[in-house]
Every structure is written in C-alpha cells, then in structure tokens.
Amino acid sequence: MKITLITVGKIKERFFEAAIEEYSKRLSRYCKLEIIQVADEKTPDGASEALERQIREKEGERILSHIRDGAYVIALAIRGKELSSEELAAKIARLAVEGKGQLVFIIGGSLGLSEAVMKRSDYHLSFSPLTFPHQLMRVILLEQIYRSFRINAGEPYHK
C-alpha cells in the first residue's frame, strides 16, 4: 500500500523533522510513504473572508494537482469523524481489502482546506475538536498511521 501525505507549508523546527523522519523510517516496513509539501500563502493580519477563501483556493489547487485518479483521499478536518486508533486501523485494513492501493492524507494550512479539496476527499477525519499546529499534526498523523499498521499486523502497541 502507498500512503501519501500532502501538507501545506514547510517544517521549520528540527525536532518536528526528526520525529517525521523517525516515523517515516518505522513505516517503511509496512508501506511506501511519500510526503509532499505544497507552498503556503501568506495571510495578512485582518484578512477579509474573501481573501482567506482565495488563499484556501490557491493552496487547494496545489494540493489537488498531486492527487492521482483512483486514490482514496482522507482530509483532516475539525468537523470530520473522530476515530479511535483501532477504528482507524480497521478503516485502513478495510480500504486495503477493497483494493485501494493509494491512500492520500491531506493536512491543510492555517486557514484550513478549500471547498474543492473537501469535495474531492472521500473521507473527513478529525483527531480532535482542538486545533493543533500543522507541523505537529504531521507527527501525530504519522504516529497514528504507524500504530494502525502495528495493530493490523497483530503487533504490540500501547493503548
């Protein structure tokens, strides 16, 4: 199975990079992992709703350009469905059985995801009603994908 993360913006802190590298290495025994970073747009303070929508649309176009036909797309969204680690593992296993060879997870920028990205997504996943820094969310997502593969392989994991 191929797992692709499409994220908006670059990682700035070395400790986030180190965590992402570690989970990428751990995941290499379970799947082919690709991480795509698309450029973020600068959002001026006090930006109007119209300008914020334009920014989300520009970032959305960049995201959509990396999604192949046939990929199963999971967008991270505060209003998405919350799953336990076991439920996420079961979802990934079910998608594999259904022949979904590529799963694409999308983490938007500071303003969220465009309507076009949300419409293209097959599933909306929420990790919490809390807002997390986008760089930290990459680490959390990779850890949960890794945990899902361990659960599905019947390997020990911490509950």
CSV table of C-alpha atoms in Angstrom, one decimal:
chain,number,residue,atom,x,y,z
A,1,MET,CA,0.0,0.0,0.0
A,2,LYS,CA,1.2,3.5,-0.8
A,3,ILE,CA,0.5,6.3,1.8
A,4,THR,CA,0.9,9.9,0.7
A,5,LEU,CA,0.7,12.9,3.0
A,6,ILE,CA,0.0,16.2,1.2
A,7,THR,CA,0.7,19.1,3.6
A,8,VAL,CA,0.7,22.8,3.3
A,9,GLY,CA,3.8,24.7,4.3
A,10,LYS,CA,7.3,23.6,5.3
A,11,ILE,CA,8.5,22.2,8.6
A,12,LYS,CA,10.6,24.8,10.4
A,13,GLU,CA,11.6,23.1,13.6
A,14,ARG,CA,14.3,20.5,13.6
A,15,PHE,CA,12.6,18.4,16.3
A,16,PHE,CA,9.5,18.0,14.1
A,17,GLU,CA,11.7,17.0,11.2
A,18,ALA,CA,13.4,14.4,13.4
A,19,ALA,CA,10.1,12.9,14.5
A,20,ILE,CA,8.8,12.8,10.9
A,21,GLU,CA,12.0,11.1,9.8
A,22,GLU,CA,11.7,8.5,12.6
A,23,TYR,CA,8.1,7.6,11.8
A,24,SER,CA,8.9,7.6,8.1
A,25,LYS,CA,11.6,5.0,8.8
A,26,ARG,CA,9.3,2.9,11.0
A,27,LEU,CA,6.6,3.0,8.4
A,28,SER,CA,9.0,1.8,5.6
A,29,ARG,CA,8.5,-1.8,6.7
A,30,TYR,CA,4.7,-1.6,6.2
A,31,CYS,CA,4.1,0.7,3.3
A,32,LYS,CA,5.6,3.0,0.7
A,33,LEU,CA,5.4,6.5,2.2
A,34,GLU,CA,5.5,9.8,0.3
A,35,ILE,CA,5.3,13.2,1.9
A,36,ILE,CA,4.5,16.2,-0.4
A,37,GLN,CA,4.8,19.7,0.9
A,38,VAL,CA,3.0,22.4,-1.1
A,39,ALA,CA,3.7,26.1,-0.6
A,40,ASP,CA,1.5,28.0,1.7
A,41,GLU,CA,0.2,31.5,1.0
A,42,LYS,CA,1.0,34.4,3.4
A,43,THR,CA,-2.1,35.6,5.2
A,44,PRO,CA,-2.0,39.2,6.2
A,45,ASP,CA,-3.4,40.2,9.6
A,46,GLY,CA,-7.0,41.1,9.4
A,47,ALA,CA,-7.5,39.4,6.1
A,48,SER,CA,-11.1,39.5,4.8
A,49,GLU,CA,-13.1,36.3,4.4
A,50,ALA,CA,-12.9,36.8,0.6
A,51,LEU,CA,-9.1,36.9,0.8
A,52,GLU,CA,-9.0,33.9,3.1
A,53,ARG,CA,-11.1,32.0,0.6
A,54,GLN,CA,-8.8,32.9,-2.2
A,55,ILE,CA,-5.8,31.7,-0.2
A,56,ARG,CA,-7.5,28.4,0.6
A,57,GLU,CA,-8.4,28.0,-3.1
A,58,LYS,CA,-4.7,28.7,-4.2
A,59,GLU,CA,-3.4,26.2,-1.7
A,60,GLY,CA,-6.2,23.8,-2.7
A,61,GLU,CA,-5.2,23.9,-6.3
A,62,ARG,CA,-1.7,23.0,-5.3
A,63,ILE,CA,-3.0,20.1,-3.2
A,64,LEU,CA,-5.3,18.8,-5.9
A,65,SER,CA,-2.5,18.8,-8.5
A,66,HIS,CA,-0.8,16.0,-6.6
A,67,ILE,CA,-3.8,13.6,-6.2
A,68,ARG,CA,-4.0,10.8,-8.8
A,69,ASP,CA,-7.2,9.4,-10.1
A,70,GLY,CA,-8.2,6.4,-8.1
A,71,ALA,CA,-6.5,7.5,-4.9
A,72,TYR,CA,-8.6,7.3,-1.7
A,73,VAL,CA,-8.4,10.8,-0.1
A,74,ILE,CA,-8.7,11.4,3.6
A,75,ALA,CA,-8.8,15.1,4.6
A,76,LEU,CA,-8.1,16.1,8.1
A,77,ALA,CA,-10.8,18.5,9.2
A,78,ILE,CA,-12.0,19.6,12.7
A,79,ARG,CA,-15.6,18.8,11.6
A,80,GLY,CA,-14.6,15.3,10.4
A,81,LYS,CA,-15.4,12.0,12.1
A,82,GLU,CA,-13.3,11.1,15.1
A,83,LEU,CA,-12.0,7.5,15.2
A,84,SER,CA,-10.1,5.6,17.9
A,85,SER,CA,-6.8,4.1,16.9
A,86,GLU,CA,-8.4,0.7,16.5
A,87,GLU,CA,-11.1,2.2,14.2
A,88,LEU,CA,-8.5,4.0,12.1
A,89,ALA,CA,-6.6,0.7,11.8
A,90,ALA,CA,-9.8,-1.1,10.8
A,91,LYS,CA,-10.5,1.6,8.2
A,92,ILE,CA,-7.0,1.3,6.7
A,93,ALA,CA,-7.3,-2.5,6.6
A,94,ARG,CA,-10.8,-2.4,5.0
A,95,LEU,CA,-9.5,0.0,2.3
A,96,ALA,CA,-6.6,-2.3,1.5
A,97,VAL,CA,-9.0,-5.3,1.2
A,98,GLU,CA,-11.2,-3.2,-1.1
A,99,GLY,CA,-8.1,-2.7,-3.4
A,100,LYS,CA,-7.4,0.9,-2.6
A,101,GLY,CA,-3.7,0.9,-3.4
A,102,GLN,CA,-3.1,4.6,-2.5
A,103,LEU,CA,-4.3,6.5,0.5
A,104,VAL,CA,-3.8,10.2,0.5
A,105,PHE,CA,-4.0,12.1,3.7
A,106,ILE,CA,-4.3,15.9,3.5
A,107,ILE,CA,-3.3,18.4,6.2
A,108,GLY,CA,-4.3,22.0,5.2
A,109,GLY,CA,-2.7,25.3,6.0
A,110,SER,CA,-3.6,27.6,8.8
A,111,LEU,CA,-6.9,28.6,7.2
A,112,GLY,CA,-8.0,25.0,6.6
A,113,LEU,CA,-8.9,23.3,3.3
A,114,SER,CA,-10.7,24.7,0.2
A,115,GLU,CA,-14.2,23.6,-0.7
A,116,ALA,CA,-12.7,21.8,-3.8
A,117,VAL,CA,-10.3,19.7,-1.6
A,118,MET,CA,-13.1,18.8,0.8
A,119,LYS,CA,-15.3,17.7,-2.2
A,120,ARG,CA,-12.5,15.6,-3.7
A,121,SER,CA,-12.0,13.9,-0.4
A,122,ASP,CA,-13.6,10.5,0.2
A,123,TYR,CA,-13.5,10.9,4.0
A,124,HIS,CA,-13.1,13.7,6.5
A,125,LEU,CA,-11.2,12.7,9.6
A,126,SER,CA,-10.9,14.6,12.8
A,127,PHE,CA,-8.3,13.9,15.5
A,128,SER,CA,-10.0,16.3,18.0
A,129,PRO,CA,-12.1,19.4,18.2
A,130,LEU,CA,-8.9,21.1,19.3
A,131,THR,CA,-6.7,23.0,16.9
A,132,PHE,CA,-3.1,21.6,16.6
A,133,PRO,CA,-0.2,23.3,14.9
A,134,HIS,CA,0.1,22.0,11.4
A,135,GLN,CA,3.7,20.8,11.9
A,136,LEU,CA,2.8,18.9,15.0
A,137,MET,CA,-0.3,17.4,13.2
A,138,ARG,CA,2.1,15.7,10.7
A,139,VAL,CA,3.9,13.9,13.5
A,140,ILE,CA,0.6,12.9,15.2
A,141,LEU,CA,-0.8,11.6,11.9
A,142,LEU,CA,2.3,9.6,11.0
A,143,GLU,CA,2.3,8.1,14.5
A,144,GLN,CA,-1.3,7.0,14.2
A,145,ILE,CA,-0.7,5.5,10.7
A,146,TYR,CA,2.2,3.6,12.1
A,147,ARG,CA,0.1,2.5,15.1
A,148,SER,CA,-2.6,1.4,12.6
A,149,PHE,CA,-0.2,-0.9,10.7
A,150,ARG,CA,1.1,-2.4,14.0
A,151,ILE,CA,-2.5,-3.1,15.2
A,152,ASN,CA,-3.3,-4.7,11.8
A,153,ALA,CA,-0.2,-6.8,12.0
A,154,GLY,CA,-1.1,-8.0,15.5
A,155,GLU,CA,2.0,-6.4,16.9
A,156,PRO,CA,2.1,-4.9,20.4
A,157,TYR,CA,1.1,-1.2,20.8
A,158,HIS,CA,0.3,0.9,23.7
A,159,LYS,CA,-3.3,1.5,24.5
